[in-house]
Amino acid sequence: MKKIYILTIATLMLASCDLVEPDEIINPNVDEEAFLHSDNPMETWVNGTEKEFALHMSDFVELMEILSDNYFNNYTRSSKVFDVPQLLYTDADVTKLQRHVGALREMADYGLQTVAKADPATTDAQRFHLLCVKAYSFLLAGDFFRALPLENGGDAVEWNGQLQKAIETLDEALHLAENDDDRAFVHTLYARAAHRLGLSEQAVSHARQSLAASRDFCRQLQFDSKNGVVSGAQEAIWSDWFQPLPRLDFLDPKYFQMTSTDQCPITIAKAEENYLILAEAALAANNLQEAKTQLTALLQLVQARPVQKDVNDQLEGRYNGGLKVFPNDPAYRVQASPDDSLRAGLIVDRRPPRLITVPYISGTSVTQAMIDGLSDHNSALELVYLMRQEIFFAEGRRPADLGIRLPLCEVEAAHASNGADYTEAFIPTFVPQNYGLDEFTIDDAAKTVTIKHNMNRIIATNAKAKEVAPFE
């Protein structure tokens, strides 16, 4: 990776908007040695890593959202096969996402192992930041891929091994956390990894420690249009490329523009995850009342989260020449499957002259009455996964809950001795094919929308399968 870093040093210097102004002259021939002996190289490296982290996460959000029942790509840009879902190891997007994981890991390692040695001013806060980036790279690998190398040119290590590496790295980071928000962040990532591994006791412990540190923390990645750090996920979601599943219409667009230069952040961890984990663990222990208590606390947090009022989404139209028409009238009621009851209030009126209100950290359609009315394990687990879907909406998390995993890309498969074992994507048999995740019908006369597959019920029904509901 050394040659790659020499080539990217100038880019990373430019990434620090407080170090470089547009009218300054930058030497494009800065080599590694010159960089390491420049003023404050670690500050520059951390700023550049933060920029790349944001840009890479934007790509993950964009592609993972259409690789789910959250969004359908109703336009010609972005992937046209992830919606199927068709996940080939030769797909350029599969390769891109895999390279993002490797780049984050290697950038963090280079900062920790090389830049830190060259810069005596390196702080624990900077080391903490790089360790969290490294841990997050392992989380991405563990959540979304069947297997990836742990080092440049190495053999493929399966997803559970990736999550174990995330946990080891978070253990290092925790010792450097300087405040309660940092501790809450690390404990939440630890709980996330332990949850996916099915380690209920560890997940619960870290979820509780996170909430003890902060009951409402939220960690986000920032973008900056002035300096060219622009979110592709925002472009896809704010424009008319991506259309949400109708029962999620009220949550869209999570990324919006109040002015032409606005760039919304992407949330990478928040306190809500801990309540969800505690509720799911309680259900696995057959403690329905405790699960309802945790879901009530979660609902209170979500309802206290900020919203953006007066968003002008009138150009959305929910069609605009796309592949299919989506409902754009609040008179429509929506059912999550042909067997579900119709629900009102899920479709938002965006038509002129109306302005809308959007929850931009977390939102949910779940009410206290729905939580209070839970009377059995399966319906409660279904509601947990509905809240997971709504709360993590547009954050790129849903495919992991559906049990979908990307293959090892062609280049890595050719270099890894075990690469041939992972060139097929993993898609559970209960995940519908042929665009079924996004399928619905509209009855214009009755003003109803019927989703074909209630995937949260399907998750609950198949909870004993190893691909989903890790605590079951």
CSV table of C-alpha atoms in Angstrom, one decimal:
chain,number,residue,atom,x,y,z
A,1,MET,CA,0.0,0.0,0.0
A,2,LYS,CA,3.0,2.4,0.3
A,3,LYS,CA,2.9,3.5,-3.3
A,4,ILE,CA,-0.8,4.3,-3.0
A,5,TYR,CA,-0.1,6.5,0.0
A,6,ILE,CA,2.6,8.4,-1.8
A,7,LEU,CA,0.2,9.1,-4.6
A,8,THR,CA,-2.6,10.2,-2.2
A,9,ILE,CA,-0.7,12.5,0.1
A,10,ALA,CA,-1.4,15.6,-1.9
A,11,THR,CA,-5.1,14.7,-2.0
A,12,LEU,CA,-5.2,14.2,1.7
A,13,MET,CA,-3.5,17.6,2.3
A,14,LEU,CA,-6.2,19.2,0.1
A,15,ALA,CA,-8.8,17.4,2.2
A,16,SER,CA,-8.0,19.6,5.2
A,17,CYS,CA,-10.1,22.7,4.4
A,18,ASP,CA,-8.5,24.6,7.3
A,19,LEU,CA,-5.0,24.1,5.9
A,20,VAL,CA,-5.4,24.9,2.3
A,21,GLU,CA,-7.3,27.8,0.6
A,22,PRO,CA,-8.3,27.5,-3.1
A,23,ASP,CA,-5.9,30.3,-4.2
A,24,GLU,CA,-2.8,28.7,-2.6
A,25,ILE,CA,-0.3,26.8,-4.7
A,26,ILE,CA,0.2,23.2,-3.7
A,27,ASN,CA,3.2,21.2,-4.8
A,28,PRO,CA,1.8,18.1,-6.6
A,29,ASN,CA,5.1,16.3,-6.2
A,30,VAL,CA,5.1,15.9,-2.4
A,31,ASP,CA,6.6,12.5,-1.6
A,32,GLU,CA,6.2,10.4,1.5
A,33,GLU,CA,9.3,11.6,3.2
A,34,ALA,CA,8.5,15.3,2.6
A,35,PHE,CA,5.0,14.7,3.9
A,36,LEU,CA,6.1,12.9,7.1
A,37,HIS,CA,8.5,15.8,7.9
A,38,SER,CA,6.0,18.5,7.2
A,39,ASP,CA,4.3,20.5,9.9
A,40,ASN,CA,1.6,18.5,11.8
A,41,PRO,CA,1.4,15.6,9.4
A,42,MET,CA,-0.9,13.6,11.7
A,43,GLU,CA,-3.4,16.5,11.7
A,44,THR,CA,-3.4,16.4,7.9
A,45,TRP,CA,-3.7,12.6,7.8
A,46,VAL,CA,-6.6,12.5,10.2
A,47,ASN,CA,-8.4,15.2,8.2
A,48,GLY,CA,-7.9,13.4,5.0
A,49,THR,CA,-9.0,10.1,6.5
A,50,GLU,CA,-12.2,11.8,7.7
A,51,LYS,CA,-12.8,13.0,4.2
A,52,GLU,CA,-12.3,9.6,2.7
A,53,PHE,CA,-14.5,8.0,5.4
A,54,ALA,CA,-17.4,10.3,4.6
A,55,LEU,CA,-17.1,9.7,0.8
A,56,HIS,CA,-16.8,5.9,1.2
A,57,MET,CA,-19.8,5.8,3.5
A,58,SER,CA,-21.8,7.8,1.0
A,59,ASP,CA,-21.2,5.1,-1.5
A,60,PHE,CA,-22.1,2.4,1.0
A,61,VAL,CA,-25.4,4.2,1.9
A,62,GLU,CA,-26.3,4.7,-1.8
A,63,LEU,CA,-25.8,1.1,-2.8
A,64,MET,CA,-27.0,-0.6,0.4
A,65,GLU,CA,-30.2,1.3,0.4
A,66,ILE,CA,-31.2,0.0,-3.1
A,67,LEU,CA,-29.9,-3.5,-2.1
A,68,SER,CA,-32.9,-3.6,0.3
A,69,ASP,CA,-36.6,-3.0,0.6
A,70,ASN,CA,-36.0,0.6,1.6
A,71,TYR,CA,-35.5,2.2,-1.9
A,72,PHE,CA,-36.0,1.4,-5.5
A,73,ASN,CA,-33.7,3.0,-8.1
A,74,ASN,CA,-36.4,4.6,-10.4
A,75,TYR,CA,-33.9,6.2,-12.6
A,76,THR,CA,-30.9,5.4,-14.9
A,77,ARG,CA,-28.0,6.4,-12.6
A,78,SER,CA,-26.5,4.2,-9.9
A,79,SER,CA,-26.8,0.4,-9.9
A,80,LYS,CA,-29.6,-1.2,-11.9
A,81,VAL,CA,-28.9,-4.7,-10.6
A,82,PHE,CA,-28.7,-4.3,-6.8
A,83,ASP,CA,-32.5,-3.9,-6.8
A,84,VAL,CA,-32.9,-7.4,-8.3
A,85,PRO,CA,-30.9,-8.3,-6.2
A,86,GLN,CA,-28.1,-9.4,-8.6
A,87,LEU,CA,-24.7,-9.4,-6.9
A,88,LEU,CA,-21.9,-10.6,-9.2
A,89,TYR,CA,-18.3,-10.8,-8.2
A,90,THR,CA,-17.4,-9.1,-11.4
A,91,ASP,CA,-19.7,-6.1,-10.7
A,92,ALA,CA,-17.8,-2.8,-10.5
A,93,ASP,CA,-19.8,-1.6,-7.6
A,94,VAL,CA,-19.0,-4.8,-5.6
A,95,THR,CA,-15.3,-4.1,-6.3
A,96,LYS,CA,-15.7,-0.4,-5.3
A,97,LEU,CA,-17.3,-1.2,-2.0
A,98,GLN,CA,-14.6,-3.8,-1.2
A,99,ARG,CA,-11.9,-1.4,-2.0
A,100,HIS,CA,-13.5,1.2,0.3
A,101,VAL,CA,-13.2,-1.2,3.2
A,102,GLY,CA,-9.6,-1.9,2.4
A,103,ALA,CA,-8.7,1.8,1.9
A,104,LEU,CA,-10.2,2.7,5.3
A,105,ARG,CA,-8.3,0.0,7.1
A,106,GLU,CA,-5.0,0.8,5.4
A,107,MET,CA,-5.4,4.6,5.9
A,108,ALA,CA,-6.0,4.0,9.6
A,109,ASP,CA,-3.0,1.6,9.8
A,110,TYR,CA,-0.7,4.0,8.0
A,111,GLY,CA,-1.6,6.8,10.3
A,112,LEU,CA,-1.1,4.6,13.4
A,113,GLN,CA,2.1,2.9,12.4
A,114,THR,CA,3.9,5.4,10.2
A,115,VAL,CA,2.6,9.0,10.6
A,116,ALA,CA,2.3,8.7,14.4
A,117,LYS,CA,6.0,7.7,14.6
A,118,ALA,CA,7.0,10.6,12.5
A,119,ASP,CA,4.9,13.2,14.3
A,120,PRO,CA,5.8,13.7,18.0
A,121,ALA,CA,2.7,15.9,18.3
A,122,THR,CA,0.4,13.0,17.7
A,123,THR,CA,-2.4,13.0,20.3
A,124,ASP,CA,-4.4,10.2,21.9
A,125,ALA,CA,-7.5,11.8,20.3
A,126,GLN,CA,-6.0,11.3,16.8
A,127,ARG,CA,-5.1,7.7,17.6
A,128,PHE,CA,-8.6,7.2,18.9
A,129,HIS,CA,-10.1,8.6,15.7
A,130,LEU,CA,-7.9,6.3,13.5
A,131,LEU,CA,-8.7,3.2,15.6
A,132,CYS,CA,-12.4,3.9,15.2
A,133,VAL,CA,-12.0,4.2,11.4
A,134,LYS,CA,-10.2,0.9,11.4
A,135,ALA,CA,-12.8,-0.8,13.5
A,136,TYR,CA,-15.6,0.6,11.3
A,137,SER,CA,-13.8,-0.9,8.2
A,138,PHE,CA,-14.1,-4.3,9.9
A,139,LEU,CA,-17.7,-3.7,10.8
A,140,LEU,CA,-18.5,-2.9,7.1
A,141,ALA,CA,-16.7,-6.1,6.1
A,142,GLY,CA,-18.5,-8.2,8.7
A,143,ASP,CA,-22.0,-6.7,8.0
A,144,PHE,CA,-22.0,-6.8,4.2
A,145,PHE,CA,-19.4,-9.3,2.7
A,146,ARG,CA,-19.1,-13.0,2.9
A,147,ALA,CA,-15.3,-12.7,3.3
A,148,LEU,CA,-12.5,-10.1,2.7
A,149,PRO,CA,-8.8,-10.0,3.3
A,150,LEU,CA,-7.6,-8.6,6.6
A,151,GLU,CA,-4.5,-7.2,4.9
A,152,ASN,CA,-3.4,-6.1,1.4
A,153,GLY,CA,-2.9,-9.3,-0.7
A,154,GLY,CA,-4.0,-11.6,2.1
A,155,ASP,CA,-6.4,-14.6,2.1
A,156,ALA,CA,-10.1,-14.0,2.6
A,157,VAL,CA,-11.4,-14.1,6.2
A,158,GLU,CA,-15.1,-14.7,6.7
A,159,TRP,CA,-17.5,-12.1,8.0
A,160,ASN,CA,-17.4,-13.4,11.6
A,161,GLY,CA,-13.6,-13.1,11.7
A,162,GLN,CA,-14.0,-9.5,10.4
A,163,LEU,CA,-16.3,-8.7,13.3
A,164,GLN,CA,-13.9,-10.2,15.8
A,165,LYS,CA,-11.2,-7.9,14.5
A,166,ALA,CA,-13.6,-5.0,14.9
A,167,ILE,CA,-14.0,-5.9,18.6
A,168,GLU,CA,-10.3,-6.2,19.1
A,169,THR,CA,-9.7,-2.8,17.6
A,170,LEU,CA,-12.5,-1.3,19.6
A,171,ASP,CA,-10.9,-2.6,22.8
A,172,GLU,CA,-7.8,-0.6,21.9
A,173,ALA,CA,-9.9,2.5,21.1
A,174,LEU,CA,-11.8,2.4,24.3
A,175,HIS,CA,-8.7,3.1,26.4
A,176,LEU,CA,-8.2,6.3,24.4
A,177,ALA,CA,-11.7,7.6,24.7
A,178,GLU,CA,-11.6,11.1,26.3
A,179,ASN,CA,-15.3,11.8,27.0
A,180,ASP,CA,-18.7,10.1,27.5
A,181,ASP,CA,-19.7,10.6,23.8
A,182,ASP,CA,-16.5,8.8,22.7
A,183,ARG,CA,-17.2,6.0,25.1
A,184,ALA,CA,-20.8,5.7,24.0
A,185,PHE,CA,-19.7,5.6,20.4
A,186,VAL,CA,-17.2,2.7,21.0
A,187,HIS,CA,-19.6,0.7,23.2
A,188,THR,CA,-22.3,1.1,20.5
A,189,LEU,CA,-20.0,-0.2,17.8
A,190,TYR,CA,-19.0,-3.1,20.1
A,191,ALA,CA,-22.6,-3.9,20.8
A,192,ARG,CA,-23.3,-3.8,17.0
A,193,ALA,CA,-20.5,-6.3,16.3
A,194,ALA,CA,-21.5,-8.6,19.2
A,195,HIS,CA,-25.2,-8.5,18.1
A,196,ARG,CA,-24.3,-9.6,14.5
A,197,LEU,CA,-22.2,-12.4,16.0
A,198,GLY,CA,-25.1,-13.5,18.2
A,199,LEU,CA,-23.1,-12.8,21.4
A,200,SER,CA,-26.1,-11.6,23.5
A,201,GLU,CA,-24.3,-11.2,26.8
A,202,GLN,CA,-21.6,-9.0,25.3
A,203,ALA,CA,-23.9,-7.0,23.2
A,204,VAL,CA,-26.2,-6.3,26.2
A,205,SER,CA,-23.3,-5.3,28.4
A,206,HIS,CA,-21.9,-2.8,25.9
A,207,ALA,CA,-25.3,-1.5,25.0
A,208,ARG,CA,-25.9,-0.7,28.7
A,209,GLN,CA,-22.5,0.8,29.1
A,210,SER,CA,-23.1,3.0,26.1
A,211,LEU,CA,-26.4,4.2,27.5
A,212,ALA,CA,-24.8,4.9,30.9
A,213,ALA,CA,-22.3,7.1,29.1
A,214,SER,CA,-25.0,8.9,27.0
A,215,ARG,CA,-28.6,8.1,26.4
A,216,ASP,CA,-28.9,10.2,23.3
A,217,PHE,CA,-25.5,10.4,21.6
A,218,CYS,CA,-25.3,10.6,17.8
A,219,ARG,CA,-22.0,10.3,15.8
A,220,GLN,CA,-22.1,11.6,12.2
A,221,LEU,CA,-19.8,12.1,9.2
A,222,GLN,CA,-19.8,15.6,7.7
A,223,PHE,CA,-19.7,16.7,4.1
A,224,ASP,CA,-18.5,20.1,2.7
A,225,SER,CA,-19.7,21.2,-0.7
A,226,LYS,CA,-17.3,24.3,-0.6
A,227,ASN,CA,-14.3,21.9,-0.6
A,228,GLY,CA,-15.7,19.3,-2.9
A,229,VAL,CA,-16.6,16.7,-0.2
A,230,VAL,CA,-20.1,15.9,-1.6
A,231,SER,CA,-22.4,13.1,-0.7
A,232,GLY,CA,-23.6,10.9,-3.7
A,233,ALA,CA,-26.2,9.4,-1.4
A,234,GLN,CA,-27.7,12.8,-0.9
A,235,GLU,CA,-27.9,13.4,-4.6
A,236,ALA,CA,-29.6,10.1,-5.2
A,237,ILE,CA,-32.1,10.5,-2.3
A,238,TRP,CA,-32.8,14.2,-2.6
A,239,SER,CA,-33.3,14.1,-6.3
A,240,ASP,CA,-35.8,11.7,-8.0
A,241,TRP,CA,-33.4,8.8,-8.6
A,242,PHE,CA,-34.4,6.7,-5.5
A,243,GLN,CA,-38.0,6.2,-4.5
A,244,PRO,CA,-38.8,4.8,-1.0
A,245,LEU,CA,-41.1,1.8,-0.4
A,246,PRO,CA,-44.5,3.5,0.1
A,247,ARG,CA,-44.8,2.6,3.8
A,248,LEU,CA,-41.4,4.4,4.4
A,249,ASP,CA,-42.5,7.5,2.5
A,250,PHE,CA,-42.8,9.6,5.6
A,251,LEU,CA,-39.0,9.2,6.3
A,252,ASP,CA,-37.9,10.5,3.0
A,253,PRO,CA,-35.7,12.5,2.2
A,254,LYS,CA,-33.4,12.0,5.2
A,255,TYR,CA,-30.8,14.0,3.2
A,256,PHE,CA,-32.2,17.3,1.9
A,257,GLN,CA,-31.2,20.8,0.9
A,258,MET,CA,-32.6,24.0,2.4
A,259,THR,CA,-30.1,25.9,0.2
A,260,SER,CA,-28.3,24.8,-3.0
A,261,THR,CA,-25.1,24.1,-1.1
A,262,ASP,CA,-26.4,22.1,1.9
A,263,GLN,CA,-24.8,18.7,2.6
A,264,CYS,CA,-26.5,16.6,5.2
A,265,PRO,CA,-24.3,14.4,7.4
A,266,ILE,CA,-24.5,10.6,7.5
A,267,THR,CA,-25.1,9.0,10.9
A,268,ILE,CA,-22.7,6.1,11.7
A,269,ALA,CA,-23.8,5.3,15.3
A,270,LYS,CA,-26.5,6.5,17.7
A,271,ALA,CA,-28.0,5.6,21.0
A,272,GLU,CA,-31.1,4.1,19.4
A,273,GLU,CA,-29.1,1.0,18.4
A,274,ASN,CA,-28.6,0.1,22.1
A,275,TYR,CA,-32.3,0.1,22.9
A,276,LEU,CA,-33.0,-2.0,19.9
A,277,ILE,CA,-30.3,-4.5,21.0
A,278,LEU,CA,-31.6,-4.6,24.6
A,279,ALA,CA,-35.2,-5.2,23.3
A,280,GLU,CA,-34.1,-8.0,21.0
A,281,ALA,CA,-32.0,-9.7,23.7
A,282,ALA,CA,-35.0,-9.5,26.1
A,283,LEU,CA,-37.2,-11.3,23.5
A,284,ALA,CA,-34.6,-14.0,23.0
A,285,ALA,CA,-34.7,-14.5,26.8
A,286,ASN,CA,-38.6,-14.7,26.6
A,287,ASN,CA,-39.0,-11.5,28.6
A,288,LEU,CA,-41.6,-9.7,26.6
A,289,GLN,CA,-42.3,-7.1,29.3
A,290,GLU,CA,-38.6,-6.1,29.4
A,291,ALA,CA,-38.6,-5.8,25.6
A,292,LYS,CA,-41.6,-3.5,25.8
A,293,THR,CA,-39.9,-1.4,28.4
A,294,GLN,CA,-36.8,-1.0,26.2
A,295,LEU,CA,-39.0,-0.2,23.1
A,296,THR,CA,-40.9,2.4,25.1
A,297,ALA,CA,-37.6,4.1,26.1
A,298,LEU,CA,-36.5,3.9,22.4
A,299,LEU,CA,-39.7,5.5,21.2
A,300,GLN,CA,-39.3,8.4,23.7
A,301,LEU,CA,-35.8,9.0,22.3
A,302,VAL,CA,-36.9,8.9,18.7
A,303,GLN,CA,-39.8,11.3,19.4
A,304,ALA,CA,-37.3,13.7,21.1
A,305,ARG,CA,-35.0,13.7,18.0
A,306,PRO,CA,-35.0,16.9,15.9
A,307,VAL,CA,-36.9,17.3,12.7
A,308,GLN,CA,-36.4,19.7,9.8
A,309,LYS,CA,-39.5,21.7,9.0
A,310,ASP,CA,-40.5,23.5,5.8
A,311,VAL,CA,-38.6,21.3,3.4
A,312,ASN,CA,-39.6,22.0,-0.2
A,313,ASP,CA,-39.8,18.6,-1.8
A,314,GLN,CA,-42.4,19.6,-4.4
A,315,LEU,CA,-40.2,18.6,-7.4
A,316,GLU,CA,-40.1,15.0,-6.2
A,317,GLY,CA,-43.4,14.0,-7.9
A,318,ARG,CA,-42.8,10.3,-7.1
A,319,TYR,CA,-42.5,9.6,-10.8
A,320,ASN,CA,-41.0,12.2,-13.1
A,321,GLY,CA,-40.5,9.8,-16.0
A,322,GLY,CA,-39.1,7.0,-13.9
A,323,LEU,CA,-39.7,3.3,-14.3
A,324,LYS,CA,-42.8,3.1,-12.1
A,325,VAL,CA,-45.3,5.4,-10.3
A,326,PHE,CA,-45.1,5.8,-6.5
A,327,PRO,CA,-48.0,7.3,-4.5
A,328,ASN,CA,-47.9,11.0,-3.7
A,329,ASP,CA,-51.2,11.6,-2.0
A,330,PRO,CA,-51.7,11.3,1.8
A,331,ALA,CA,-55.2,10.0,1.1
A,332,TYR,CA,-53.6,6.6,0.3
A,333,ARG,CA,-53.5,4.0,3.1
A,334,VAL,CA,-50.7,1.4,3.0
A,335,GLN,CA,-50.5,-2.2,4.1
A,336,ALA,CA,-47.2,-3.9,4.6
A,337,SER,CA,-48.4,-7.1,2.9
A,338,PRO,CA,-51.8,-8.4,1.6
A,339,ASP,CA,-52.3,-9.9,5.1
A,340,ASP,CA,-51.6,-6.6,7.0
A,341,SER,CA,-54.0,-3.9,8.1
A,342,LEU,CA,-54.2,-0.7,6.2
A,343,ARG,CA,-52.4,2.2,7.8
A,344,ALA,CA,-53.0,5.9,7.2
A,345,GLY,CA,-50.4,8.7,7.6
A,346,LEU,CA,-47.5,7.0,5.9
A,347,ILE,CA,-47.7,9.0,2.7
A,348,VAL,CA,-46.6,12.6,2.9
A,349,ASP,CA,-48.2,15.4,0.8
A,350,ARG,CA,-45.4,17.0,-1.1
A,351,ARG,CA,-47.6,18.7,-3.8
A,352,PRO,CA,-47.3,22.5,-4.2
A,353,PRO,CA,-47.6,24.6,-2.2
A,354,ARG,CA,-47.1,22.3,0.7
A,355,LEU,CA,-43.8,22.0,2.6
A,356,ILE,CA,-42.9,18.9,4.6
A,357,THR,CA,-41.3,18.0,7.9
A,358,VAL,CA,-38.6,15.3,7.9
A,359,PRO,CA,-36.9,13.4,10.8
A,360,TYR,CA,-33.2,13.5,10.0
A,361,ILE,CA,-31.7,11.4,12.8
A,362,SER,CA,-34.4,8.9,13.6
A,363,GLY,CA,-38.1,8.5,12.8
A,364,THR,CA,-40.7,5.7,13.2
A,365,SER,CA,-44.3,5.0,12.5
A,366,VAL,CA,-44.5,2.9,15.7
A,367,THR,CA,-46.7,4.2,18.4
A,368,GLN,CA,-46.9,3.6,22.1
A,369,ALA,CA,-50.2,1.8,21.6
A,370,MET,CA,-48.5,-0.6,19.2
A,371,ILE,CA,-45.8,-1.4,21.8
A,372,ASP,CA,-48.4,-1.8,24.6
A,373,GLY,CA,-50.4,-4.1,22.5
A,374,LEU,CA,-47.6,-6.7,21.9
A,375,SER,CA,-48.7,-10.0,23.2
A,376,ASP,CA,-46.4,-12.6,21.7
A,377,HIS,CA,-42.8,-13.2,20.7
A,378,ASN,CA,-43.1,-13.1,16.9
A,379,SER,CA,-45.2,-10.0,16.7
A,380,ALA,CA,-42.7,-8.2,19.1
A,381,LEU,CA,-39.7,-9.4,17.0
A,382,GLU,CA,-41.4,-8.1,13.9
A,383,LEU,CA,-41.9,-4.8,15.5
A,384,VAL,CA,-38.3,-4.6,16.6
A,385,TYR,CA,-37.2,-5.1,13.0
A,386,LEU,CA,-39.7,-2.6,11.8
A,387,MET,CA,-38.2,-0.1,14.1
A,388,ARG,CA,-34.7,-1.1,13.1
A,389,GLN,CA,-35.7,-0.5,9.4
A,390,GLU,CA,-37.3,2.9,10.1
A,391,ILE,CA,-34.6,4.2,12.5
A,392,PHE,CA,-31.7,3.1,10.3
A,393,PHE,CA,-33.5,4.2,7.1
A,394,ALA,CA,-31.1,5.7,4.6
A,395,GLU,CA,-28.1,4.8,6.7
A,396,GLY,CA,-27.1,1.7,4.6
A,397,ARG,CA,-27.9,-0.8,7.4
A,398,ARG,CA,-30.8,-2.9,6.1
A,399,PRO,CA,-29.1,-5.6,3.9
A,400,ALA,CA,-27.4,-6.9,7.0
A,401,ASP,CA,-30.7,-7.4,8.8
A,402,LEU,CA,-32.0,-9.2,5.6
A,403,GLY,CA,-29.0,-11.6,5.7
A,404,ILE,CA,-27.6,-10.5,2.3
A,405,ARG,CA,-23.8,-10.7,1.8
A,406,LEU,CA,-21.7,-9.5,-1.1
A,407,PRO,CA,-19.2,-11.8,-2.8
A,408,LEU,CA,-15.4,-11.4,-2.9
A,409,CYS,CA,-14.6,-9.3,-5.9
A,410,GLU,CA,-12.9,-10.7,-9.0
A,411,VAL,CA,-9.5,-9.1,-8.4
A,412,GLU,CA,-9.2,-10.3,-4.8
A,413,ALA,CA,-10.6,-13.7,-5.6
A,414,ALA,CA,-7.7,-14.1,-8.1
A,415,HIS,CA,-5.1,-13.3,-5.5
A,416,ALA,CA,-6.4,-15.1,-2.4
A,417,SER,CA,-5.7,-18.8,-2.2
A,418,ASN,CA,-9.2,-19.4,-0.9
A,419,GLY,CA,-10.8,-16.7,-3.1
A,420,ALA,CA,-12.9,-19.2,-5.2
A,421,ASP,CA,-14.8,-20.1,-2.1
A,422,TYR,CA,-16.5,-16.7,-1.9
A,423,THR,CA,-17.2,-15.5,-5.4
A,424,GLU,CA,-21.0,-16.2,-5.1
A,425,ALA,CA,-23.1,-13.7,-3.1
A,426,PHE,CA,-25.2,-15.0,-0.3
A,427,ILE,CA,-28.9,-14.2,-0.5
A,428,PRO,CA,-31.2,-16.1,1.9
A,429,THR,CA,-33.9,-18.2,0.2
A,430,PHE,CA,-36.6,-16.2,1.9
A,431,VAL,CA,-35.4,-12.9,0.3
A,432,PRO,CA,-37.6,-12.4,-2.8
A,433,GLN,CA,-35.9,-12.2,-6.2
A,434,ASN,CA,-36.8,-10.3,-9.5
A,435,TYR,CA,-37.3,-6.9,-7.7
A,436,GLY,CA,-39.7,-8.5,-5.2
A,437,LEU,CA,-38.3,-6.5,-2.3
A,438,ASP,CA,-39.7,-3.3,-3.9
A,439,GLU,CA,-42.9,-4.7,-5.3
A,440,PHE,CA,-46.3,-3.1,-4.5
A,441,THR,CA,-49.6,-2.4,-6.2
A,442,ILE,CA,-51.7,0.7,-6.1
A,443,ASP,CA,-55.5,0.8,-6.2
A,444,ASP,CA,-56.3,4.3,-7.3
A,445,ALA,CA,-60.1,3.9,-6.7
A,446,ALA,CA,-59.7,2.6,-3.2
A,447,LYS,CA,-56.7,4.9,-2.5
A,448,THR,CA,-54.7,1.9,-1.1
A,449,VAL,CA,-51.2,0.6,-1.6
A,450,THR,CA,-50.3,-3.0,-0.9
A,451,ILE,CA,-46.7,-4.1,-0.4
A,452,LYS,CA,-46.1,-7.6,-1.7
A,453,HIS,CA,-43.7,-8.7,1.1
A,454,ASN,CA,-43.6,-7.7,4.7
A,455,MET,CA,-39.9,-8.4,5.2
A,456,ASN,CA,-40.0,-7.7,8.9
A,457,ARG,CA,-42.6,-10.5,9.4
A,458,ILE,CA,-40.4,-12.7,7.1
A,459,ILE,CA,-37.4,-12.0,9.3
A,460,ALA,CA,-39.5,-12.9,12.4
A,461,THR,CA,-40.9,-16.0,10.8
A,462,ASN,CA,-37.4,-17.2,9.8
A,463,ALA,CA,-35.7,-16.0,13.0
A,464,LYS,CA,-34.2,-19.5,13.7
A,465,ALA,CA,-32.3,-19.3,10.4
A,466,LYS,CA,-28.7,-18.4,11.0
A,467,GLU,CA,-28.7,-15.5,8.5
A,468,VAL,CA,-31.1,-13.2,10.5
A,469,ALA,CA,-32.1,-12.3,14.0
A,470,PRO,CA,-28.8,-13.3,15.6
A,471,PHE,CA,-30.0,-13.7,19.1
A,472,GLU,CA,-32.7,-16.3,18.3
